[in-house]
Coordinates of N, CA and C in Angstrom, one line a residue:
M1 N 95.5 74.6 83.4 CA 95.8 75.8 83.8 C 95.7 75.2 85.1
F2 N 96.8 75.7 86.2 CA 97.0 75.8 86.9 C 97.2 74.1 87.9
S3 N 97.1 74.0 87.2 CA 97.4 72.3 87.6 C 98.8 72.3 88.2
L4 N 98.5 71.7 89.2 CA 100.2 71.4 90.7 C 99.7 69.6 90.9
E5 N 99.6 68.9 89.8 CA 100.5 67.5 90.5 C 101.5 67.1 89.8
G6 N 101.8 66.2 91.2 CA 103.1 66.0 90.5 C 103.8 66.9 92.0
M7 N 103.2 68.2 92.5 CA 104.6 69.1 93.1 C 103.6 68.8 95.2
N8 N 105.2 69.0 96.0 CA 104.5 68.6 96.8 C 104.9 69.5 98.0
A9 N 103.6 69.9 98.6 CA 103.0 71.6 99.5 C 103.4 71.3 100.7
L10 N 103.7 72.0 102.1 CA 103.5 72.1 103.6 C 103.0 73.6 103.7
V11 N 101.4 73.3 104.2 CA 100.9 74.4 104.5 C 101.3 74.3 106.4
T12 N 101.4 75.6 106.7 CA 101.4 75.5 108.2 C 99.9 76.0 108.7
G13 N 99.8 75.7 109.8 CA 98.5 76.3 110.5 C 97.8 76.2 110.0
A14 N 97.3 74.3 108.7 CA 96.7 74.3 108.0 C 95.5 73.8 108.9
S15 N 95.1 73.6 110.1 CA 93.8 73.2 110.4 C 92.7 74.6 110.9
G16 N 93.4 75.8 110.4 CA 92.3 76.7 111.0 C 92.0 76.8 109.8
G17 N 90.9 77.9 109.3 CA 89.8 78.2 108.6 C 91.3 78.4 107.9
I18 N 91.4 79.9 107.4 CA 92.3 80.4 105.3 C 93.2 78.8 105.7
G19 N 93.7 78.3 106.8 CA 95.3 77.4 106.5 C 94.5 76.2 105.8
S20 N 92.5 76.2 106.0 CA 92.7 74.3 105.7 C 91.6 75.0 104.5
A21 N 91.8 76.8 104.3 CA 91.2 76.7 103.1 C 92.2 76.5 102.2
I22 N 93.3 77.1 102.0 CA 94.2 76.9 100.9 C 94.9 75.5 101.1
A23 N 94.9 74.7 102.2 CA 95.4 73.1 101.9 C 94.4 72.0 101.3
I24 N 92.8 73.0 101.0 CA 91.6 71.8 99.9 C 92.5 72.7 98.7
A25 N 92.5 74.2 98.7 CA 92.5 74.5 97.3 C 94.0 74.0 96.9
L26 N 95.3 73.4 97.4 CA 96.3 73.1 96.9 C 96.0 71.5 97.0
A27 N 95.1 70.8 97.1 CA 94.9 69.6 96.6 C 93.8 69.2 95.5
K28 N 92.9 70.5 95.5 CA 92.0 70.4 94.2 C 92.9 69.8 93.2
Q29 N 93.3 71.3 93.1 CA 94.4 70.8 92.1 C 95.5 69.6 91.5
G30 N 95.6 69.3 93.0 CA 96.7 67.7 92.6 C 97.8 68.1 93.1
A31 N 97.7 69.0 94.8 CA 99.2 68.9 95.1 C 98.9 68.2 96.3
R32 N 100.0 67.1 96.3 CA 100.3 66.4 97.9 C 101.0 67.0 98.7
V33 N 99.8 67.3 99.8 CA 99.9 68.6 101.1 C 100.4 67.9 102.4
A34 N 101.6 68.0 103.0 CA 101.5 68.1 104.9 C 101.0 69.4 105.3
L35 N 100.3 69.1 106.2 CA 99.6 69.5 106.7 C 99.8 69.9 108.2
S36 N 100.3 71.0 108.4 CA 101.1 71.1 109.9 C 100.3 72.5 111.0
G37 N 100.7 72.2 112.1 CA 99.6 72.7 112.9 C 100.8 72.3 114.5
S38 N 99.7 72.9 115.4 CA 100.1 72.8 116.6 C 99.3 71.8 117.1
N39 N 98.3 71.4 117.1 CA 97.0 70.7 117.3 C 97.0 69.1 116.3
G40 N 97.6 68.3 116.7 CA 97.3 66.8 116.2 C 96.5 66.2 116.1
Q41 N 95.5 65.6 116.9 CA 94.1 65.6 117.0 C 93.2 66.3 115.6
K42 N 93.2 67.6 115.6 CA 92.5 68.5 114.6 C 92.8 68.7 113.1
L43 N 94.8 67.9 113.7 CA 95.0 68.0 112.2 C 95.2 66.4 110.6
R44 N 94.8 65.5 112.5 CA 94.4 64.5 111.4 C 92.7 64.2 111.4
A45 N 91.9 64.9 111.5 CA 91.1 64.6 111.2 C 90.6 65.6 110.6
F46 N 91.6 66.6 109.6 CA 91.5 67.6 108.3 C 91.9 66.4 107.6
R47 N 93.3 66.3 108.1 CA 93.8 65.3 106.9 C 92.6 64.0 106.3
E48 N 92.1 63.2 107.0 CA 91.2 62.3 107.0 C 89.8 63.2 106.3
Q49 N 90.0 63.9 106.6 CA 88.3 64.8 105.7 C 89.0 65.5 104.4
L50 N 90.5 65.6 104.0 CA 90.6 66.4 102.7 C 91.0 65.2 102.0
H51 N 91.3 63.7 103.1 CA 91.2 62.5 101.9 C 90.2 61.5 101.2
Q52 N 89.3 61.8 102.2 CA 87.6 61.9 101.5 C 86.9 62.6 101.1
E53 N 87.6 63.9 101.1 CA 86.4 64.5 99.8 C 87.5 65.2 98.8
H54 N 88.6 64.7 99.1 CA 89.3 65.6 97.2 C 90.2 64.5 97.1
G55 N 90.6 63.2 98.0 CA 91.5 62.4 97.3 C 93.2 62.7 97.7
G56 N 94.0 61.6 97.1 CA 94.9 62.2 97.9 C 96.2 61.5 98.6
E57 N 97.7 61.3 98.9 CA 97.7 60.5 100.0 C 98.8 62.1 101.1
H58 N 98.3 62.5 101.6 CA 98.4 63.6 102.4 C 99.3 63.7 103.7
V59 N 99.8 64.4 104.3 CA 99.6 63.7 105.8 C 99.9 65.0 106.6
E60 N 100.5 64.6 108.1 CA 99.7 66.0 109.0 C 101.0 65.5 110.4
I61 N 102.4 66.3 109.7 CA 103.3 66.8 111.1 C 103.0 67.8 112.0
T62 N 102.5 67.4 113.1 CA 102.8 68.1 114.4 C 103.6 69.0 114.4
C63 N 103.7 70.6 114.6 CA 104.7 71.3 115.0 C 103.9 72.6 115.7
D64 N 104.9 72.9 116.9 CA 104.3 73.9 117.6 C 105.5 75.4 117.1
L65 N 104.9 75.9 116.5 CA 106.1 77.2 116.1 C 106.5 78.3 117.0
S66 N 106.2 77.9 118.0 CA 106.8 78.7 118.8 C 108.5 78.1 119.7
N67 N 107.9 76.5 118.8 CA 109.3 75.7 119.4 C 110.1 75.8 118.3
T68 N 112.0 76.6 119.3 CA 112.5 76.5 117.5 C 113.4 75.3 117.2
E69 N 113.2 74.1 117.6 CA 114.3 72.8 117.5 C 113.1 72.0 116.6
Q70 N 111.8 72.4 116.9 CA 110.3 71.9 116.0 C 110.3 72.4 114.1
V71 N 110.0 73.7 115.0 CA 110.3 74.3 113.5 C 111.7 74.2 112.3
E72 N 112.6 74.3 112.9 CA 114.3 73.5 112.5 C 114.2 71.8 111.9
E73 N 113.2 71.5 112.4 CA 113.0 69.9 112.0 C 111.8 70.1 111.0
L74 N 110.6 71.4 110.8 CA 109.5 71.3 110.0 C 109.7 70.0 109.0
I75 N 111.1 71.5 108.2 CA 111.4 71.1 106.7 C 112.1 69.3 106.3
P76 N 113.1 69.0 107.0 CA 113.6 67.8 107.1 C 112.2 66.8 107.2
A77 N 111.7 66.6 108.0 CA 109.8 66.0 108.0 C 109.5 66.1 107.5
T78 N 109.2 66.9 106.5 CA 108.3 67.2 105.2 C 109.3 66.5 103.9
L79 N 110.5 66.6 103.9 CA 111.3 66.1 103.0 C 111.3 64.4 103.3
D80 N 111.6 63.5 104.1 CA 111.0 62.4 104.7 C 109.8 61.8 104.3
T81 N 108.3 62.9 104.8 CA 107.0 61.6 105.6 C 106.8 62.2 103.5
L82 N 107.3 63.5 102.5 CA 106.6 64.0 100.8 C 107.5 62.8 99.4
G83 N 108.8 63.6 100.3 CA 109.7 63.0 99.3 C 110.4 64.3 98.6
G84 N 110.1 65.1 99.0 CA 110.6 66.3 98.6 C 109.6 68.0 99.0
I85 N 109.8 68.9 98.8 CA 108.9 70.2 98.6 C 109.2 70.8 97.4
D86 N 107.7 71.1 96.5 CA 108.0 72.5 96.1 C 107.2 73.6 96.2
I87 N 106.0 74.2 96.7 CA 105.6 74.9 97.8 C 105.8 74.7 99.2
L88 N 106.2 75.6 99.8 CA 105.8 76.5 100.7 C 104.5 77.5 101.4
V89 N 103.7 77.4 102.3 CA 103.2 78.6 102.3 C 102.9 78.9 104.3
N90 N 103.3 79.7 104.5 CA 103.8 80.0 105.6 C 102.4 81.0 106.0
N91 N 101.4 79.9 106.5 CA 99.9 80.8 106.9 C 100.3 80.9 108.3
A92 N 100.4 80.4 109.3 CA 100.4 80.3 110.1 C 101.0 81.8 111.1
G93 N 99.7 82.3 112.4 CA 99.7 83.4 113.2 C 99.1 83.5 114.7
I94 N 99.1 84.5 115.0 CA 98.4 84.7 116.5 C 98.2 86.4 116.2
T95 N 97.6 85.9 117.2 CA 97.3 87.5 117.8 C 97.7 87.3 119.1
R96 N 97.9 89.1 119.4 CA 98.2 89.1 121.1 C 98.4 90.7 121.3
D97 N 96.8 90.9 121.1 CA 96.4 92.6 121.1 C 96.4 93.7 121.4
N98 N 96.7 94.8 121.8 CA 96.8 95.4 122.9 C 97.5 97.0 122.8
L99 N 96.6 97.9 123.2 CA 98.1 99.0 122.8 C 99.5 99.0 123.1
A100 N 99.9 100.1 122.4 CA 101.1 100.0 122.6 C 101.6 100.8 123.9
M101 N 101.2 100.9 124.8 CA 101.6 101.4 126.1 C 101.4 100.3 126.8
R102 N 100.6 99.3 126.6 CA 100.2 98.2 127.6 C 100.6 96.9 127.1
M103 N 101.0 96.8 125.8 CA 101.6 95.7 125.7 C 102.9 95.1 126.2
K104 N 102.7 94.1 127.2 CA 103.7 93.2 127.3 C 104.6 92.8 126.4
D105 N 106.1 92.6 127.2 CA 107.6 91.8 126.5 C 106.5 90.8 125.5
D106 N 106.0 90.0 126.4 CA 105.8 88.6 125.8 C 104.5 88.5 124.7
E107 N 104.1 89.9 124.7 CA 102.9 90.3 124.2 C 103.7 90.3 122.4
W108 N 104.4 91.4 122.8 CA 105.7 91.6 121.2 C 105.7 90.8 120.9
S109 N 107.4 89.5 121.8 CA 107.5 88.5 122.4 C 107.2 87.4 120.8
D110 N 105.7 87.4 121.2 CA 105.3 85.9 120.6 C 104.9 86.0 119.2
V111 N 103.7 87.2 119.2 CA 103.8 87.6 117.6 C 105.1 87.6 117.2
I112 N 106.3 88.2 117.3 CA 107.1 88.3 116.9 C 107.7 86.5 115.9
T113 N 108.2 85.5 117.4 CA 108.3 84.5 117.0 C 107.6 83.9 116.1
I114 N 106.2 83.8 116.6 CA 105.2 82.6 115.4 C 105.1 83.6 114.4
N115 N 104.9 84.8 114.3 CA 104.4 85.5 112.8 C 105.4 86.0 111.6
L116 N 106.3 85.5 112.2 CA 107.7 86.5 111.4 C 108.9 85.7 111.6
E117 N 109.8 85.0 112.7 CA 110.6 84.5 112.7 C 110.7 82.5 112.4
A118 N 109.6 82.3 112.9 CA 109.2 80.8 112.1 C 109.2 81.0 110.4
A119 N 109.0 81.7 110.5 CA 108.6 82.0 108.5 C 110.1 82.2 107.8
F120 N 110.3 82.9 109.3 CA 112.3 82.6 108.1 C 113.1 81.8 108.6
R121 N 112.7 80.9 109.3 CA 113.4 79.6 109.5 C 113.2 79.0 108.7
L122 N 111.5 78.6 108.1 CA 111.3 77.7 107.3 C 111.4 78.4 105.8
M123 N 111.8 79.2 105.3 CA 112.0 80.1 104.0 C 113.2 79.3 103.8
R124 N 114.3 79.4 104.6 CA 115.6 79.1 104.7 C 116.1 77.6 104.3
A125 N 115.1 76.8 105.6 CA 115.2 75.6 104.8 C 115.0 74.8 103.6
S126 N 114.1 75.4 104.0 CA 113.6 75.1 102.4 C 114.3 75.3 100.8
A127 N 115.4 76.6 101.3 CA 115.5 77.1 99.9 C 116.4 76.2 99.3
R128 N 116.9 75.7 100.1 CA 118.2 74.6 99.5 C 117.7 73.8 99.0
P129 N 117.0 72.4 99.1 CA 116.2 71.8 98.3 C 116.1 72.0 97.3
M130 N 114.5 73.4 97.5 CA 114.2 73.9 95.8 C 115.1 74.7 95.5
M131 N 116.4 75.2 95.8 CA 117.5 75.1 95.1 C 118.4 74.4 94.4
K132 N 118.4 73.4 94.1 CA 118.9 71.5 93.9 C 118.1 71.4 93.1
K133 N 116.8 71.5 93.1 CA 115.6 71.4 92.2 C 115.0 72.3 90.9
R134 N 115.8 73.8 91.3 CA 115.6 74.4 90.5 C 113.7 75.6 90.2
F135 N 113.5 74.8 91.5 CA 112.0 74.6 90.9 C 111.1 75.7 92.8
G136 N 110.5 76.5 93.2 CA 110.2 76.2 94.3 C 108.5 77.1 94.1
R137 N 108.2 77.4 94.8 CA 106.9 78.7 95.1 C 106.9 78.2 96.9
I138 N 107.0 79.9 97.4 CA 107.0 80.5 98.5 C 105.7 81.0 98.3
I139 N 104.8 80.9 99.3 CA 104.2 81.9 100.0 C 103.1 82.1 101.3
N140 N 103.1 83.6 101.4 CA 103.7 84.0 103.0 C 101.9 84.3 103.2
I141 N 101.7 84.4 103.8 CA 100.1 84.9 104.4 C 100.4 86.0 105.5
T142 N 100.6 87.7 104.8 CA 100.6 88.7 105.5 C 99.1 88.8 106.6
S143 N 99.1 90.3 105.7 CA 98.0 90.2 106.0 C 97.6 92.2 105.3
V144 N 96.4 93.1 105.3 CA 96.6 94.1 105.3 C 96.8 95.2 106.5
V145 N 96.8 94.9 107.8 CA 97.0 95.4 108.5 C 98.7 96.4 108.8
G146 N 99.1 95.1 107.9 CA 101.0 95.4 107.3 C 100.8 96.4 106.5
A147 N 100.0 96.5 106.0 CA 100.0 98.1 105.4 C 98.9 99.5 105.5
T148 N 98.8 98.8 106.3 CA 97.8 100.1 106.5 C 98.3 101.0 108.4
G149 N 98.5 99.3 109.1 CA 98.9 99.7 110.4 C 97.2 99.4 111.2
N150 N 97.0 99.2 112.4 CA 96.2 99.2 112.8 C 95.8 99.1 114.2
P151 N 95.0 99.9 115.1 CA 94.9 99.8 116.0 C 95.8 99.0 117.5
G152 N 95.7 98.7 118.2 CA 96.2 97.9 119.2 C 96.9 97.0 118.4
Q153 N 97.7 96.7 117.4 CA 97.8 96.0 116.5 C 99.6 95.7 116.4
M154 N 100.5 96.8 116.9 CA 101.5 96.6 116.3 C 102.6 95.8 116.4
N155 N 102.3 94.5 117.4 CA 103.2 93.8 117.1 C 102.5 92.6 116.1
Y156 N 101.3 93.1 115.9 CA 101.0 92.0 114.6 C 101.0 92.5 113.2
A157 N 101.5 93.9 113.4 CA 100.9 94.8 112.0 C 102.7 94.9 111.7
A158 N 103.8 94.7 112.8 CA 105.0 94.5 112.3 C 105.5 93.5 111.8
A159 N 104.5 91.9 112.4 CA 105.6 90.8 112.2 C 104.6 91.1 110.4
K160 N 104.0 91.4 110.0 CA 103.1 91.0 108.7 C 104.2 92.1 108.0
A161 N 104.2 93.7 107.9 CA 105.4 93.9 107.4 C 106.3 93.7 107.2
G162 N 107.3 92.9 108.5 CA 108.3 92.5 108.1 C 108.2 91.2 107.1
L163 N 107.7 90.5 107.5 CA 107.2 89.2 106.5 C 106.8 90.0 104.9
T164 N 106.2 90.8 104.9 CA 106.7 91.4 103.3 C 107.9 91.7 102.9
G165 N 108.9 92.5 103.6 CA 109.6 92.9 103.2 C 111.0 91.7 103.5
M166 N 110.2 90.6 104.1 CA 111.7 89.8 104.2 C 111.5 88.8 102.9
T167 N 110.0 88.7 102.5 CA 109.8 87.8 101.1 C 110.7 88.1 99.7
K168 N 110.6 89.6 99.7 CA 111.1 90.4 98.8 C 112.1 90.2 98.6
S169 N 113.3 90.6 99.8 CA 114.4 90.1 99.7 C 115.0 89.4 99.5
F170 N 113.9 87.9 100.2 CA 114.5 86.6 99.4 C 114.0 86.5 98.0
A171 N 112.7 86.2 97.5 CA 112.4 86.2 95.9 C 114.3 87.3 95.1
Q172 N 114.5 87.9 95.6 CA 115.3 88.1 94.7 C 117.4 87.4 95.2
E173 N 116.8 86.9 95.8 CA 118.1 85.8 96.6 C 117.7 84.5 95.4
V174 N 116.9 84.7 95.1 CA 116.8 82.3 94.4 C 115.4 82.9 93.1
A175 N 115.6 84.4 93.1 CA 114.6 84.5 91.9 C 115.7 83.4 90.9
S176 N 116.9 83.6 89.9 CA 117.9 82.6 89.2 C 117.4 81.1 88.9
R177 N 117.0 80.3 90.3 CA 116.4 79.3 90.1 C 115.3 78.8 90.4
S178 N 114.4 79.3 89.7 CA 113.3 79.5 89.1 C 112.8 78.8 90.5
I179 N 112.5 79.7 91.7 CA 112.0 79.7 93.1 C 111.8 81.4 92.9
T180 N 109.4 81.4 93.4 CA 109.3 82.6 93.0 C 108.9 82.3 94.8
A181 N 108.6 84.4 95.7 CA 108.3 83.8 95.9 C 107.4 85.7 96.7
N182 N 106.9 84.9 97.0 CA 105.2 86.6 96.7 C 103.8 86.2 98.4
C183 N 103.4 87.2 98.9 CA 102.6 86.8 99.2 C 101.1 87.3 99.6
I184 N 100.3 87.4 100.3 CA 98.9 87.6 100.1 C 98.4 87.4 101.0
A185 N 97.6 89.4 101.3 CA 97.5 89.6 102.1 C 95.4 90.4 102.0
P186 N 95.2 88.7 103.5 CA 93.7 88.6 102.9 C 93.7 90.2 104.4
G187 N 92.3 91.0 103.7 CA 91.6 91.3 104.9 C 90.6 90.8 105.1
F188 N 89.6 91.2 105.8 CA 88.4 90.3 106.4 C 88.0 89.3 105.8
I189 N 88.3 87.8 106.7 CA 87.9 87.0 106.2 C 86.5 86.1 106.8
R190 N 85.8 85.6 105.8 CA 85.0 84.8 106.9 C 85.7 83.5 108.1
T191 N 85.9 83.7 109.2 CA 86.4 82.1 110.0 C 85.4 82.5 110.8
A192 N 86.0 81.3 111.6 CA 84.7 81.2 113.1 C 85.4 82.5 114.1
M193 N 86.1 83.3 114.0 CA 86.8 84.3 115.0 C 86.0 85.1 114.5
T194 N 85.9 85.6 112.9 CA 85.1 86.3 112.9 C 83.4 86.1 112.6
S195 N 82.9 84.8 112.9 CA 81.8 84.8 113.1 C 80.8 84.9 114.9
A196 N 82.2 84.6 115.5 CA 81.9 84.9 116.9 C 81.3 86.7 117.1
L197 N 81.9 87.0 116.0 CA 81.1 88.6 116.3 C 79.6 89.0 116.3
D198 N 78.9 90.0 116.8 CA 77.8 90.0 116.5 C 77.6 90.5 115.3
E199 N 76.2 91.0 115.6 CA 75.7 91.9 114.3 C 75.6 93.1 113.7
K200 N 76.0 93.2 114.7 CA 76.4 95.2 114.8 C 77.4 95.0 114.5
Q201 N 79.0 94.3 114.9 CA 80.4 94.3 114.5 C 80.1 94.1 113.3
Q202 N 79.7 92.9 112.4 CA 80.0 92.3 111.4 C 79.4 93.7 110.5
D203 N 78.4 94.4 110.9 CA 77.8 95.4 110.3 C 79.2 95.7 109.7
A204 N 79.5 96.7 110.7 CA 80.3 98.2 110.5 C 81.2 97.2 109.9
I205 N 81.9 96.2 110.0 CA 83.1 95.9 109.6 C 82.4 95.7 107.8
N206 N 81.4 95.6 107.0 CA 80.9 95.6 105.9 C 80.1 96.6 105.6
G207 N 80.9 97.4 106.3 CA 80.2 99.4 105.7 C 81.6 99.2 105.1
R208 N 82.5 98.7 105.4 CA 84.3 99.0 105.5 C 84.6 98.5 104.3
I209 N 83.7 97.7 103.5 CA 84.7 96.7 102.6 C 83.6 97.0 100.9
P210 N 84.1 98.1 100.3 CA 83.5 97.9 99.1 C 82.3 97.1 98.3
M211 N 82.7 95.8 98.8 CA 81.9 94.7 98.2 C 80.8 94.1 98.7
G212 N 80.9 95.1 100.0 CA 79.5 94.8 101.8 C 80.0 93.4 101.9
K213 N 80.7 92.7 102.1 CA 80.8 91.3 103.2 C 81.9 91.1 103.2
M214 N 82.1 90.4 104.0 CA 84.1 89.4 104.0 C 84.2 88.2 103.3
G215 N 85.4 88.5 103.1 CA 85.6 87.4 102.0 C 85.4 86.2 102.1
E216 N 85.7 85.0 101.8 CA 85.6 83.4 102.3 C 86.7 83.0 102.7
G217 N 87.1 82.0 103.1 CA 88.2 80.6 102.5 C 88.9 80.8 101.1
G218 N 88.0 80.1 100.7 CA 88.1 79.7 99.3 C 88.7 80.6 98.3
D219 N 89.2 82.1 99.0 CA 89.2 83.1 98.1 C 90.5 83.1 98.5
I220 N 91.6 83.0 99.5 CA 92.5 83.3 100.0 C 93.4 81.2 98.9
G221 N 92.0 81.1 98.9 CA 93.7 79.6 99.1 C 93.2 79.4 97.2
A222 N 92.7 80.2 96.2 CA 92.2 80.5 95.0 C 93.7 81.2 94.6
A223 N 94.2 82.3 95.5 CA 95.3 83.1 95.0 C 96.5 82.6 95.6
A224 N 96.3 80.9 96.5 CA 97.4 80.8 96.7 C 97.8 79.7 95.4
A225 N 96.3 78.7 95.4 CA 96.6 77.6 94.6 C 97.1 78.7 93.0
F226 N 96.8 80.1 92.7 CA 97.7 80.4 91.1 C 98.9 80.9 91.9
L227 N 99.5 81.3 93.0 CA 100.8 81.6 93.0 C 101.7 80.2 92.8
A228 N 100.8 79.5 93.8 CA 102.1 78.4 93.5 C 102.3 77.7 92.1
S229 N 101.2 78.2 91.1 CA 101.1 76.9 89.8 C 102.5 77.7 89.0
R230 N 103.0 76.7 87.6 CA 104.0 76.8 87.2 C 103.7 78.3 86.4
E231 N 102.2 77.9 85.9 CA 101.5 79.3 85.5 C 102.1 81.2 86.1
A232 N 102.4 80.9 87.5 CA 102.7 82.4 88.2 C 104.5 82.4 88.1
G233 N 105.1 81.5 86.6 CA 106.7 81.4 87.8 C 107.2 82.8 87.3
Y234 N 106.9 83.8 86.4 CA 107.1 85.3 86.2 C 106.7 86.3 87.5
I235 N 105.7 86.0 88.4 CA 105.4 86.9 89.7 C 106.0 86.4 90.5
T236 N 107.5 87.3 91.0 CA 107.6 86.9 92.5 C 108.0 88.9 93.2
G237 N 107.8 88.8 94.7 CA 108.2 89.4 95.7 C 107.2 90.8 95.8
E238 N 106.0 90.0 94.9 CA 105.0 91.2 94.9 C 103.7 90.4 96.1
T239 N 103.0 91.5 96.1 CA 101.8 90.9 97.3 C 100.5 90.6 96.9
L240 N 99.6 90.2 96.8 CA 99.0 90.0 96.1 C 97.2 90.1 97.0
H241 N 97.3 91.6 97.3 CA 95.7 92.2 98.4 C 94.3 91.6 97.8
V242 N 93.7 90.7 99.1 CA 93.0 89.9 98.5 C 91.5 90.0 99.6
N243 N 91.0 91.6 99.3 CA 89.7 92.3 100.5 C 88.8 92.6 100.4
G244 N 88.0 92.9 99.2 CA 86.8 93.5 98.7 C 87.1 94.5 98.0
G245 N 88.4 94.6 98.2 CA 88.2 96.7 98.2 C 88.6 97.7 98.8
M246 N 88.4 96.5 100.5 CA 88.3 98.0 101.7 C 89.7 98.6 101.6
A247 N 91.2 98.2 100.9 CA 92.6 98.7 101.3 C 92.9 98.3 99.7
M248 N 93.4 99.7 98.9 CA 93.4 99.7 97.4 C 94.7 100.3 97.7
L249 N 95.6 99.1 97.4 CA 97.0 99.1 97.9 C 97.9 99.7 96.6
G250 N 98.6 99.5 95.9 CA 99.3 99.6 95.3 C 101.0 99.0 94.9

């Protein structure tokens, strides 16, 4: 059950905490993964680790998602190196936090460009090969703040909420071709970023979570492996919230 044998996947932001966990989860289920990110050295090191620990002939493709030309080349490069694409995971994202009244134009546009526009371009480019194959899985990593909002993150919340609406629209357009499009909305996940918080800050966060702890990258990876599977073929246009009960959203 949930085998991804024979499937080809592209994961953006693959060298980060959540991205690497998703790539590992897909590889463990048998998928061949194209690892994408802006830091080629990190990608190569992670690809070697992935191969040593989980096997498989995975590849890395360096791409700066703020560069439109590079984004437009990413799906063709994936098709060239893997021979096809069955799974697209739009995971990469940035934050440029600031209060609305102080937010600079580039803090707004940088987040929208990388978190929302790049995902749109990759979804659009992957549609044709997936429709031709009559199979595909689009998984977009949003955030709990896309549903709840968060002070100081108007740009980030807007991008993540926009990603949810975009996913629902795309899901309706391609459903007849056995292509699904879903979101995973993480809450607080233990990464290098959250580990840098002091004990008082971490305790305050954990106090907001009914389970009393942050999630792990593997929790998001497991959700992605499920949504990428053949068994999840009748689930589309949905958002799977993985947040330990912090926000119980319908």
